[in-house]
Amino acid sequence: SFALRRLHMRGKGGLCKCLQKVDTFLHRTIGTNAVGRCGSLHAVQAERLEQAQRSILISCYSRPTEKKFLKYLSRHGDVKKYFFYESYGVYAVVEFANRDGVASLLEEAVIPSVSNEALVPFKSRLLSLKNLSSVDSNQQSGLQCQPQTSIPINQLIQRLSREESIDQQVVSLTETYQLTDENIRLRFLVCSLLQDIAAAYFPECTIKPFGSSVNGFGKLGCDLDMILDLDGISGGKPKSVLSLEFQLKRANSERAVTQSILSVIGECVDQFGPGCVGVQKILNARCPLLRFAHQPSGFQCDLTASNRVAIKSTELLYLYGELDPRVRSLVFTVRCWARTHGITSGIPGAWITNFSLTIMVLFFLQKRSPPIIPTLDHLAELAGSADKCVIEGNDCTFVIDISKIQLQSNTETLEHLLREFFEFYATFAFSKMSINIRKGKEQNKPEVAPLHIQNPFETSLNISKNVNATQLDRFVALCQESLWLLQQSGTNTPRVGNRSNTATPWGLATLLLPSQVAGVKSRKKRRREPASERIKGLLDSLKNNSQPKKRKKNTK
Ligand code: GTP
Ligand code: MG
């Protein structure tokens, strides 16, 4: 709403209405502080974590009626919020008004009796609801389940095709894909359940989400990145001449400590954590982590420790997303477009990552005239003493208070920005220049790599050093193709009013159809063929295939 007020002041009413729905939703979802302005990520997280500690997760194998279920729970305390969802069975998330409700419920819960198996008696807030009465156990309970995954791409294409403008399509995509309030609650609850396991050794620790679960750019179904935060563990100060200090185990480096803690926690999660399966210890990675699936929520989880720079990156992306509603919409659209065409992938490799892609969108928005978002250097200049942050010698300082940031008056539409994004990267001098959101200006590449994007906080690093020339070429070719598509009047005209139930793809929906150029040739081959030839070939193939629905599948 803060960003929208600014847009209103700049007289951008039409776009505003369009984005208002997304923005209102976001604030309902992520959180609003007492004064009505969206709080800093830190404040929002604290509120969500506290809420999660008052919550439980129940598998409702024998589906109760909603009334019965609530009546049963209310005996233990006031239920503030509850919802059901499906993930290999029906589950309920229940938030009590205070922790006594949870404690009372847990006191009544029983250890199941099993034959032929033994149980680890670790009591957690993941429970199963059993129905001892056989009367209604087989009845349809009619519980309404909240979706926790996004709709398939062909349904999205249909939905977008029914919109009346490209601006509305972009907003509709964002609304469809963004995390729901329920999904965010579930993410924080999973963190809280894991925190209970880690707290056996480190009672003062917190486990909190970072990355796309909280930075405002998360899509339903995205992984759950978590950090085990041990920074809250502190001792007292010596009060007299005689004082006591803890005897602690020593290790060679911070990294070794992180590895040993994650190794032990990984073992506990694997052996004791109900619902946690497939635990992998990836301790030799640059940033050691545990990877596992949390079955009841359906989340793929990554748990790291001492990853403070990643928290700072999350805060920065969150801040940029809050500054102007067009930021989130464009990032969602570009991420979706990239995923559809295999530019990004769920598997690690030479692909561009969502994080790199987001930075590329931010950089593009900094390069508009006038810029839509400020440079990171400018955000650092606006920082107060409370914002000061240095992590392992890297200055990660930037302003947290959004109201201190003055934006320039840019009123470009989402449709225009999308087209310009493709044009910008279709012609960007990737071979010489590095993308740099600190300066908001491309810089000479400091090292050889097909794609160079300066890490915003560890400035000597390239966040896209994994990307190879083939993947970059595919990205550029797809930008060219999408730009070309958006310039065609056929693509640009809404095709609503179609009598059949299937709407003909147009606008943004066309860009999500299988591409002609997804499997571009290697860089060597492309050098022999001038860009004009490629565009001409593309033109011809599209002319011959004017029905976008019938375009061929990718050919390698
Ligand atoms: P998705 O999971 O793909 O939806 O996006 P994500 O932003 O969560 O990305 P990912 O799970 O790969 O990484 C989680 C977070 O770690 C990101 O949001 C960044 O804050 C941080 N991160 C990821 N990759 C890098 C990197 O290469 N360098 C740095 N400094 N941070 C990274
Ligand atoms: Mg992630």
Coordinates of C-alpha atoms and ligand atoms in Angstrom, one line a residue:
S1 CA 0.0 0.0 0.0
F2 CA 3.0 2.3 0.6
A3 CA 4.2 1.7 -2.9
L4 CA 0.6 2.1 -4.3
R5 CA 0.2 5.4 -2.5
R6 CA 3.3 6.6 -4.4
L7 CA 1.9 5.4 -7.7
H8 CA -1.4 7.2 -7.0
M9 CA 0.6 10.4 -6.3
R10 CA 2.2 9.9 -9.6
G11 CA -1.2 9.7 -11.2
K12 CA -1.0 6.1 -12.4
G13 CA -4.6 5.2 -11.5
G14 CA -5.2 2.5 -14.1
L15 CA -2.2 0.4 -13.3
C16 CA -2.8 1.1 -9.6
K17 CA -6.3 -0.5 -9.6
C18 CA -4.8 -3.5 -11.4
L19 CA -2.0 -3.9 -8.8
Q20 CA -4.1 -3.0 -5.8
K21 CA -5.5 -6.5 -5.5
V22 CA -2.1 -8.1 -5.4
D23 CA -0.8 -5.5 -3.0
T24 CA -3.7 -5.8 -0.5
F25 CA -3.3 -9.5 -0.7
L26 CA 0.4 -9.3 0.0
H27 CA -0.1 -7.2 3.1
R28 CA -2.8 -9.5 4.4
T29 CA -0.4 -12.3 3.7
I30 CA 3.0 -11.2 4.8
G31 CA 2.0 -9.0 7.6
T32 CA 1.2 -5.4 8.6
N33 CA 2.4 -3.8 11.7
A34 CA 0.4 -1.8 14.2
V35 CA 0.6 1.5 12.3
G36 CA -0.7 -0.2 9.2
R37 CA 2.5 0.1 7.2
C38 CA 4.1 -3.1 6.1
G39 CA 6.8 -3.9 8.7
S40 CA 10.4 -4.8 8.0
L41 CA 11.1 -8.4 7.2
H42 CA 12.6 -8.8 10.6
A43 CA 9.4 -7.7 12.4
V44 CA 7.1 -9.7 10.1
Q45 CA 9.2 -12.8 10.8
A46 CA 9.2 -12.4 14.5
E47 CA 5.3 -12.2 14.4
R48 CA 5.0 -15.3 12.2
L49 CA 7.5 -17.3 14.2
E50 CA 5.6 -16.6 17.4
Q51 CA 2.3 -17.5 15.7
A52 CA 3.9 -20.8 14.6
Q53 CA 4.8 -21.7 18.1
R54 CA 1.1 -21.5 19.1
S55 CA 0.2 -23.8 16.2
I56 CA 0.0 -27.5 15.6
L57 CA -0.2 -29.8 12.6
I58 CA -2.8 -32.6 12.6
S59 CA -3.2 -35.4 10.2
C60 CA -7.0 -36.0 9.9
Y61 CA -7.0 -39.5 8.6
S62 CA -10.5 -40.1 9.9
R63 CA -12.1 -36.9 8.6
P64 CA -14.1 -35.3 11.3
T65 CA -16.8 -32.8 10.6
E66 CA -15.5 -29.3 11.0
K67 CA -17.9 -28.6 13.9
K68 CA -16.8 -31.7 15.8
F69 CA -13.2 -30.9 15.2
L70 CA -13.4 -27.4 16.5
K71 CA -15.5 -28.4 19.5
Y72 CA -12.8 -30.9 20.4
L73 CA -9.9 -28.5 20.0
S74 CA -11.7 -25.6 21.8
R75 CA -11.8 -27.7 25.0
H76 CA -8.0 -26.9 25.2
G77 CA -8.1 -23.2 24.4
D78 CA -9.3 -20.5 22.1
V79 CA -8.6 -21.4 18.5
K80 CA -7.5 -18.3 16.6
K81 CA -7.3 -19.7 13.1
Y82 CA -7.4 -23.1 11.4
F83 CA -7.5 -24.5 7.9
F84 CA -7.3 -27.8 6.1
Y85 CA -5.2 -28.9 3.2
E86 CA -4.4 -32.0 1.3
S87 CA -1.0 -33.7 1.0
Y88 CA -1.3 -37.5 0.8
G89 CA -4.3 -37.2 3.1
V90 CA -6.0 -34.3 4.8
Y91 CA -4.1 -32.2 7.3
A92 CA -5.1 -29.3 9.6
V93 CA -3.1 -26.4 10.8
V94 CA -4.5 -25.0 14.0
E95 CA -3.4 -21.8 15.7
F96 CA -4.3 -21.4 19.4
A97 CA -4.6 -18.0 21.0
N98 CA -1.8 -18.9 23.4
R99 CA 0.7 -21.6 24.0
D100 CA -1.4 -23.1 26.9
G101 CA -3.8 -24.4 24.4
V102 CA -1.0 -26.4 22.7
A103 CA 0.3 -27.6 26.0
S104 CA -3.1 -28.8 27.1
L105 CA -3.7 -30.6 23.9
L106 CA -0.3 -32.3 24.0
E107 CA -1.0 -33.4 27.5
E108 CA -4.0 -35.3 26.3
A109 CA -2.3 -36.9 23.3
V110 CA -1.4 -40.6 23.5
I111 CA 1.5 -42.6 22.3
P112 CA 0.1 -45.0 19.7
S113 CA 0.3 -48.7 20.3
V114 CA 1.8 -50.6 17.4
S115 CA 2.7 -54.2 17.0
N116 CA 5.7 -55.5 15.1
E117 CA 7.4 -52.1 15.2
A118 CA 9.1 -49.9 17.8
L119 CA 8.7 -46.2 18.2
V120 CA 11.0 -43.3 19.0
P121 CA 9.1 -41.6 21.8
F122 CA 9.8 -38.0 20.5
K123 CA 6.7 -36.0 21.2
S124 CA 6.2 -33.2 18.7
R125 CA 3.4 -30.9 17.5
L126 CA 2.7 -33.1 14.5
L127 CA -0.3 -35.3 15.6
S128 CA -2.8 -37.7 14.1
L129 CA -6.5 -37.4 14.8
K130 CA -8.1 -40.7 15.6
N131 CA -11.8 -41.3 15.8
L132 CA -12.7 -43.9 18.3
S133 CA -16.4 -43.8 17.3
S134 CA -17.0 -45.9 14.2
V135 CA -20.3 -44.1 13.6
D136 CA -19.2 -41.2 11.5
S137 CA -15.6 -42.3 10.5
N138 CA -16.6 -43.1 7.0
Q139 CA -18.8 -40.2 6.4
Q140 CA -17.9 -37.4 3.9
S141 CA -16.9 -34.6 6.1
G142 CA -17.0 -31.9 3.4
L143 CA -13.9 -30.2 4.7
Q144 CA -12.7 -27.4 2.5
C145 CA -9.1 -27.7 1.6
Q146 CA -6.8 -24.8 0.8
P147 CA -4.5 -25.4 -2.2
Q148 CA -0.8 -25.5 -1.4
T149 CA 0.5 -26.0 -5.0
S150 CA 0.2 -23.8 -8.0
I151 CA -2.0 -24.7 -11.0
P152 CA -0.4 -26.4 -14.0
I153 CA 0.9 -24.2 -16.8
N154 CA -1.8 -25.0 -19.3
Q155 CA -4.5 -23.9 -16.9
L156 CA -2.5 -20.7 -16.2
I157 CA -2.3 -20.1 -20.0
Q158 CA -6.1 -20.4 -20.2
R159 CA -6.6 -18.1 -17.3
L160 CA -4.3 -15.5 -18.7
S161 CA -6.0 -15.8 -22.2
R162 CA -9.2 -14.6 -20.7
E163 CA -7.8 -11.4 -19.3
E164 CA -8.3 -8.2 -21.3
S165 CA -4.9 -6.6 -21.2
I166 CA -1.3 -7.6 -20.8
D167 CA -1.1 -5.6 -17.6
Q168 CA -4.0 -7.6 -16.2
Q169 CA -2.3 -10.8 -17.4
V170 CA 0.8 -10.0 -15.5
V171 CA -1.2 -9.2 -12.3
S172 CA -3.3 -12.3 -12.7
L173 CA -0.1 -14.5 -13.0
T174 CA 1.3 -12.9 -9.8
E175 CA -2.0 -13.5 -8.0
T176 CA -2.2 -17.1 -9.1
Y177 CA 1.4 -18.0 -8.2
Q178 CA 2.2 -16.0 -5.1
L179 CA 2.2 -17.8 -1.7
T180 CA -1.1 -17.7 0.2
D181 CA -1.4 -16.7 3.9
E182 CA -2.0 -20.4 4.7
N183 CA 1.0 -21.6 2.8
I184 CA 3.2 -19.0 4.7
R185 CA 1.8 -20.2 8.0
L186 CA 2.6 -23.8 7.1
R187 CA 6.2 -22.8 6.2
F188 CA 6.7 -21.1 9.5
L189 CA 5.1 -24.0 11.3
V190 CA 7.6 -26.5 9.7
C191 CA 10.4 -24.2 10.8
S192 CA 9.0 -24.2 14.3
L193 CA 8.6 -28.0 14.4
L194 CA 12.3 -28.4 13.4
Q195 CA 13.3 -25.8 15.9
D196 CA 11.9 -28.1 18.6
I197 CA 14.3 -30.8 17.5
A198 CA 17.4 -28.5 17.4
A199 CA 16.3 -27.0 20.7
A200 CA 17.1 -30.3 22.4
Y201 CA 20.8 -29.2 22.1
F202 CA 20.4 -25.4 21.7
P203 CA 17.4 -24.2 23.6
E204 CA 18.0 -20.6 22.5
C205 CA 18.2 -21.3 18.8
T206 CA 15.7 -20.2 16.2
I207 CA 15.0 -21.8 12.8
K208 CA 13.6 -19.3 10.4
P209 CA 12.8 -19.2 6.7
F210 CA 14.7 -17.2 4.2
G211 CA 14.8 -17.0 0.4
S212 CA 11.6 -17.1 -1.6
S213 CA 9.4 -18.3 1.3
V214 CA 9.7 -14.8 2.7
N215 CA 11.2 -12.4 0.2
G216 CA 7.9 -11.7 -1.6
F217 CA 8.9 -13.6 -4.7
G218 CA 7.9 -17.1 -3.7
K219 CA 5.7 -19.2 -5.9
L220 CA 3.3 -21.9 -4.4
G221 CA 5.3 -25.1 -4.3
C222 CA 8.8 -23.4 -4.0
D223 CA 11.3 -25.0 -1.7
L224 CA 11.6 -24.1 2.0
D225 CA 15.0 -22.5 2.8
M226 CA 15.7 -22.4 6.5
I227 CA 18.5 -21.1 8.7
L228 CA 19.4 -22.4 12.1
D229 CA 20.2 -19.2 13.9
L230 CA 22.5 -19.6 16.9
D231 CA 23.4 -15.9 17.2
G232 CA 20.8 -15.5 20.0
I233 CA 22.9 -17.8 22.3
S234 CA 24.8 -15.4 24.5
G235 CA 26.3 -15.6 28.0
G236 CA 26.1 -13.0 30.8
K237 CA 28.7 -10.4 31.5
P238 CA 31.3 -10.8 34.3
K239 CA 29.8 -9.0 37.3
S240 CA 32.6 -9.4 39.9
V241 CA 36.2 -10.3 40.1
L242 CA 35.3 -14.0 40.2
S243 CA 33.2 -15.1 37.3
L244 CA 32.3 -18.4 35.6
E245 CA 32.5 -19.1 31.9
F246 CA 31.2 -22.1 29.9
Q247 CA 33.7 -24.7 28.8
L248 CA 33.0 -25.2 25.2
K249 CA 34.2 -27.6 22.5
R250 CA 36.7 -26.0 20.1
A251 CA 37.0 -26.5 16.4
N252 CA 39.4 -25.2 13.7
S253 CA 37.0 -22.8 12.0
E254 CA 33.5 -21.5 11.9
R255 CA 32.8 -23.7 9.0
A256 CA 33.9 -26.8 10.9
V257 CA 31.5 -25.8 13.8
T258 CA 28.6 -25.3 11.3
Q259 CA 29.4 -28.7 9.7
S260 CA 29.4 -30.6 13.0
I261 CA 26.2 -28.9 14.2
L262 CA 24.4 -29.6 11.0
S263 CA 25.7 -33.2 11.0
V264 CA 24.2 -33.9 14.4
I265 CA 20.9 -32.0 13.8
G266 CA 20.7 -33.9 10.5
E267 CA 21.0 -37.2 12.4
C268 CA 18.3 -36.1 14.8
V269 CA 16.0 -35.0 12.0
D270 CA 16.5 -38.2 10.2
Q271 CA 16.1 -40.5 13.2
F272 CA 13.7 -38.6 15.4
G273 CA 11.8 -36.1 13.2
P274 CA 8.3 -37.4 12.4
G275 CA 7.5 -36.7 8.7
C276 CA 11.1 -35.9 7.7
V277 CA 12.4 -38.2 5.0
G278 CA 15.4 -38.6 2.7
V279 CA 17.8 -36.5 4.8
Q280 CA 21.0 -35.7 2.9
K281 CA 23.9 -34.0 4.6
I282 CA 25.5 -31.7 2.0
L283 CA 28.3 -30.5 4.3
N284 CA 31.1 -29.9 1.8
A285 CA 29.1 -27.3 -0.2
R286 CA 30.2 -23.6 -0.1
C287 CA 27.4 -23.2 2.3
P288 CA 26.9 -26.5 4.2
L289 CA 23.3 -27.7 4.3
L290 CA 20.8 -30.4 5.1
R291 CA 18.3 -31.3 2.4
F292 CA 15.2 -33.4 3.2
A293 CA 11.5 -33.7 2.4
H294 CA 8.9 -32.8 5.0
Q295 CA 6.1 -35.1 4.0
P296 CA 3.1 -33.7 5.9
S297 CA 3.6 -30.3 4.3
G298 CA 5.0 -31.5 1.0
F299 CA 7.9 -29.1 1.3
Q300 CA 11.4 -29.8 0.0
C301 CA 13.6 -28.3 2.7
D302 CA 17.1 -26.9 2.8
L303 CA 18.4 -26.2 6.3
T304 CA 21.6 -24.1 6.6
A305 CA 23.4 -22.5 9.5
S306 CA 25.5 -19.3 9.9
N307 CA 24.3 -18.0 6.5
R308 CA 23.8 -14.4 7.5
V309 CA 24.6 -13.0 4.1
A310 CA 21.6 -15.0 2.6
I311 CA 19.4 -13.4 5.3
K312 CA 20.6 -10.0 4.2
S313 CA 20.0 -10.9 0.5
T314 CA 16.4 -12.0 1.5
E315 CA 15.9 -8.7 3.3
L316 CA 17.1 -6.7 0.3
L317 CA 14.9 -8.5 -2.2
Y318 CA 12.0 -8.1 0.2
L319 CA 12.7 -4.3 0.4
Y320 CA 12.9 -4.0 -3.4
G321 CA 9.6 -5.9 -3.8
E322 CA 8.0 -3.5 -1.3
L323 CA 9.1 -0.4 -3.0
D324 CA 6.9 -0.6 -6.1
P325 CA 4.3 -3.3 -6.9
R326 CA 5.6 -3.6 -10.5
V327 CA 8.8 -5.2 -9.1
R328 CA 7.1 -8.3 -7.8
S329 CA 4.8 -8.6 -10.8
L330 CA 7.7 -8.4 -13.2
V331 CA 9.8 -10.9 -11.2
F332 CA 6.9 -13.4 -11.0
T333 CA 6.3 -13.1 -14.7
V334 CA 10.0 -13.4 -15.7
R335 CA 10.5 -16.4 -13.3
C336 CA 7.4 -18.2 -14.7
W337 CA 8.5 -17.5 -18.3
A338 CA 12.0 -18.8 -17.6
R339 CA 10.8 -21.9 -15.8
T340 CA 8.3 -22.7 -18.6
H341 CA 11.1 -22.6 -21.2
G342 CA 13.6 -24.5 -19.1
I343 CA 15.8 -21.4 -18.6
T344 CA 15.7 -22.2 -14.9
S345 CA 15.4 -25.7 -13.4
G346 CA 14.6 -27.5 -10.2
I347 CA 17.9 -29.4 -10.6
P348 CA 21.2 -27.7 -9.8
G349 CA 23.4 -27.3 -12.9
A350 CA 24.5 -24.8 -15.6
W351 CA 21.1 -23.1 -15.6
I352 CA 20.4 -19.5 -14.5
T353 CA 18.9 -19.6 -10.9
N354 CA 15.8 -17.8 -9.8
F355 CA 18.0 -15.7 -7.6
S356 CA 20.2 -14.6 -10.5
L357 CA 17.1 -13.9 -12.6
T358 CA 15.6 -11.8 -9.9
I359 CA 18.8 -9.7 -9.7
M360 CA 18.6 -9.3 -13.5
V361 CA 15.0 -7.9 -13.2
L362 CA 16.1 -5.6 -10.4
F363 CA 19.0 -4.4 -12.5
F364 CA 16.7 -3.7 -15.5
L365 CA 14.4 -1.7 -13.3
Q366 CA 17.3 0.4 -12.0
K367 CA 18.2 1.1 -15.6
R368 CA 14.9 2.6 -16.6
S369 CA 14.7 6.2 -17.2
P370 CA 13.8 7.4 -14.6
P371 CA 14.8 4.4 -12.5
I372 CA 11.9 2.5 -10.9
I373 CA 14.1 1.3 -8.0
P374 CA 17.3 2.8 -6.5
T375 CA 20.7 1.3 -6.6
L376 CA 22.1 -0.7 -3.6
D377 CA 24.7 2.0 -3.1
H378 CA 21.9 4.6 -2.7
L379 CA 20.2 2.3 -0.2
A380 CA 23.5 2.1 1.7
E381 CA 23.8 5.9 1.8
L382 CA 20.3 6.2 3.3
A383 CA 21.2 3.7 6.1
G384 CA 21.2 4.9 9.8
S385 CA 23.5 3.6 12.5
A386 CA 21.0 0.9 13.4
D387 CA 21.2 -0.5 9.9
K388 CA 24.9 -1.0 10.0
C389 CA 25.8 -4.6 9.2
V390 CA 29.2 -6.1 8.4
I391 CA 29.4 -9.9 7.9
E392 CA 32.8 -11.5 7.6
G393 CA 34.3 -8.3 6.4
N394 CA 31.6 -7.6 3.8
D395 CA 29.6 -4.4 4.2
C396 CA 25.9 -5.5 4.0
T397 CA 24.5 -2.2 5.2
F398 CA 21.4 -0.7 3.6
V399 CA 18.4 1.2 4.8
I400 CA 15.6 -0.9 6.3
D401 CA 13.0 1.8 6.9
I402 CA 11.2 2.0 3.6
S403 CA 9.8 5.5 4.3
K404 CA 13.3 7.0 4.0
I405 CA 13.4 6.0 0.3
Q406 CA 12.3 8.6 -2.2
L407 CA 11.4 7.1 -5.6
Q408 CA 11.5 8.8 -8.9
S409 CA 8.4 9.3 -10.9
N410 CA 8.3 6.5 -13.5
T411 CA 4.8 5.5 -14.8
E412 CA 5.6 2.8 -17.3
T413 CA 3.0 0.0 -17.6
L414 CA 3.8 -3.6 -17.0
E415 CA 3.2 -4.4 -20.6
H416 CA 5.8 -1.8 -21.7
L417 CA 8.3 -3.0 -19.0
L418 CA 7.9 -6.6 -20.0
R419 CA 8.7 -5.8 -23.7
E420 CA 11.6 -3.6 -22.6
F421 CA 12.9 -6.3 -20.4
F422 CA 13.2 -8.7 -23.3
E423 CA 14.7 -6.0 -25.5
F424 CA 17.2 -5.1 -22.8
Y425 CA 18.5 -8.6 -22.4
A426 CA 18.2 -9.5 -26.1
T427 CA 20.8 -6.9 -26.8
F428 CA 22.9 -6.8 -23.5
A429 CA 26.7 -7.0 -24.0
F430 CA 27.0 -10.1 -21.9
S431 CA 30.5 -10.9 -23.4
K432 CA 32.0 -7.7 -21.9
M433 CA 29.8 -6.4 -19.1
S434 CA 28.8 -7.5 -15.6
I435 CA 25.4 -6.9 -14.1
N436 CA 25.8 -4.8 -10.9
I437 CA 22.8 -3.7 -8.8
R438 CA 25.1 -2.0 -6.3
K439 CA 26.0 0.6 -8.9
G440 CA 22.8 0.2 -11.1
K441 CA 25.2 0.3 -14.1
E442 CA 26.9 -2.4 -16.0
Q443 CA 30.6 -2.8 -15.2
N444 CA 33.5 -4.3 -17.1
K445 CA 33.6 -8.0 -16.4
P446 CA 36.3 -8.7 -13.8
E447 CA 36.7 -12.3 -14.9
V448 CA 35.8 -14.6 -17.7
A449 CA 32.4 -16.2 -17.4
P450 CA 29.5 -16.2 -19.9
L451 CA 27.2 -14.5 -17.4
H452 CA 28.6 -12.2 -14.7
I453 CA 26.3 -10.9 -12.0
Q454 CA 28.1 -9.4 -9.1
N455 CA 27.1 -10.8 -5.7
P456 CA 25.5 -7.7 -4.0
F457 CA 27.2 -8.3 -0.7
E458 CA 30.2 -10.5 -1.4
T459 CA 31.2 -8.2 -4.3
S460 CA 34.2 -10.3 -5.5
L461 CA 31.9 -13.2 -6.3
N462 CA 29.8 -13.9 -9.3
I463 CA 26.4 -15.3 -8.4
S464 CA 25.9 -16.9 -11.9
K465 CA 29.3 -18.5 -12.3
N466 CA 27.6 -21.8 -12.8
V467 CA 25.9 -20.6 -16.0
N468 CA 27.5 -21.9 -19.3
A469 CA 27.4 -20.3 -22.7
T470 CA 24.7 -22.6 -24.0
Q471 CA 22.3 -21.6 -21.2
L472 CA 23.1 -17.9 -21.7
D473 CA 22.5 -18.3 -25.4
R474 CA 19.1 -19.9 -24.8
F475 CA 18.1 -17.1 -22.5
V476 CA 19.1 -14.4 -25.1
A477 CA 17.4 -16.3 -28.0
L478 CA 14.2 -16.6 -25.9
C479 CA 14.3 -12.9 -25.0
Q480 CA 14.6 -12.2 -28.8
E481 CA 11.7 -14.5 -29.6
S482 CA 9.5 -13.1 -26.8
L483 CA 10.2 -9.5 -27.8
W484 CA 9.3 -10.4 -31.4
L485 CA 6.1 -12.0 -30.3
L486 CA 5.1 -9.0 -28.2
Q487 CA 5.6 -6.7 -31.2
Q488 CA 3.1 -8.7 -33.3
S489 CA -0.4 -7.2 -33.5
G490 CA -1.8 -10.7 -33.5
T491 CA -0.1 -11.5 -30.2
N492 CA -1.1 -8.2 -28.7
T493 CA -4.8 -8.3 -29.3
P494 CA -7.1 -9.9 -26.7
R495 CA -8.9 -12.8 -28.2
V496 CA -11.8 -12.9 -25.8
G497 CA -15.3 -13.6 -26.8
N498 CA -14.4 -17.0 -28.2
R499 CA -17.5 -19.2 -28.0
S500 CA -15.6 -22.4 -27.1
N501 CA -14.5 -23.0 -23.5
T502 CA -10.9 -22.9 -24.6
A503 CA -9.6 -19.3 -24.9
T504 CA -7.0 -18.7 -27.7
P505 CA -3.7 -17.7 -26.1
W506 CA -2.7 -14.1 -26.6
G507 CA -0.3 -11.6 -25.1
L508 CA 1.6 -13.0 -22.1
A509 CA 0.0 -16.4 -22.6
T510 CA 1.7 -16.7 -26.0
L511 CA 5.0 -16.3 -24.4
L512 CA 4.4 -19.3 -22.2
L513 CA 3.7 -21.7 -25.1
P514 CA 6.5 -24.0 -26.2
S515 CA 9.2 -22.0 -28.0
Q516 CA 10.7 -22.5 -31.4
V517 CA 14.2 -21.5 -30.2
A518 CA 14.4 -23.2 -26.8
G519 CA 17.1 -25.5 -28.1
V520 CA 19.3 -22.9 -29.8
K521 CA 22.5 -24.0 -31.4
S522 CA 25.9 -23.7 -29.7
R523 CA 27.6 -20.3 -29.7
K524 CA 30.1 -21.3 -32.4
K525 CA 27.3 -22.2 -34.9
R526 CA 25.4 -19.0 -34.0
R527 CA 28.4 -16.8 -34.8
R528 CA 28.3 -18.0 -38.4
E529 CA 24.6 -17.1 -38.6
P530 CA 23.9 -13.3 -38.2
A531 CA 21.1 -12.3 -35.8
S532 CA 19.1 -11.0 -38.6
E533 CA 19.0 -14.4 -40.2
R534 CA 17.8 -16.0 -37.0
I535 CA 15.1 -13.4 -36.6
K536 CA 14.1 -14.0 -40.2
G537 CA 13.9 -17.7 -39.7
L538 CA 11.9 -17.2 -36.6
L539 CA 9.6 -14.9 -38.5
D540 CA 9.1 -17.4 -41.2
S541 CA 8.4 -20.3 -38.9
L542 CA 5.9 -18.2 -36.9
K543 CA 4.2 -17.1 -40.1
N544 CA 3.8 -20.7 -41.2
N545 CA 2.4 -21.4 -37.9
S546 CA 0.1 -18.5 -37.1
Q547 CA -1.9 -20.6 -34.7
P548 CA 0.3 -20.4 -31.6
K549 CA -1.4 -23.5 -30.2
K550 CA 0.1 -25.6 -32.9
R551 CA 3.6 -24.5 -32.5
K552 CA 6.0 -27.4 -32.4
K553 CA 7.6 -28.7 -29.3
N554 CA 11.2 -27.8 -28.5
T555 CA 13.7 -29.3 -30.8
K556 CA 17.2 -29.7 -29.6
Ligands
GTP1 P1 13.4 -20.5 -5.4 O1 13.7 -21.4 -4.3 O2 13.9 -20.9 -6.7 O3 12.0 -20.1 -5.4 O4 14.1 -19.1 -5.1 P2 15.1 -18.7 -3.9 O5 15.2 -17.2 -3.9 O6 14.5 -19.2 -2.6 O7 16.4 -19.3 -4.3 P3 17.3 -20.5 -3.6 O8 16.4 -21.5 -2.9 O9 18.2 -21.0 -4.6 O10 18.2 -19.7 -2.5 C1 17.7 -19.2 -1.4 C2 18.3 -17.9 -1.1 O11 19.7 -18.1 -0.9 C3 18.1 -16.8 -2.1 O12 16.9 -16.1 -2.0 C4 19.3 -15.9 -1.8 O13 19.0 -15.1 -0.8 C5 20.4 -16.9 -1.4 N1 21.2 -17.4 -2.6 C6 20.9 -18.3 -3.5 N2 21.8 -18.4 -4.4 C7 22.8 -17.5 -4.1 C8 24.1 -17.2 -4.6 O14 24.5 -17.7 -5.6 N3 24.7 -16.3 -3.9 C9 24.3 -15.7 -2.8 N4 25.0 -14.7 -2.2 N5 23.1 -16.0 -2.3 C10 22.4 -16.9 -2.9
MG2 MG 14.4 -21.3 -2.3

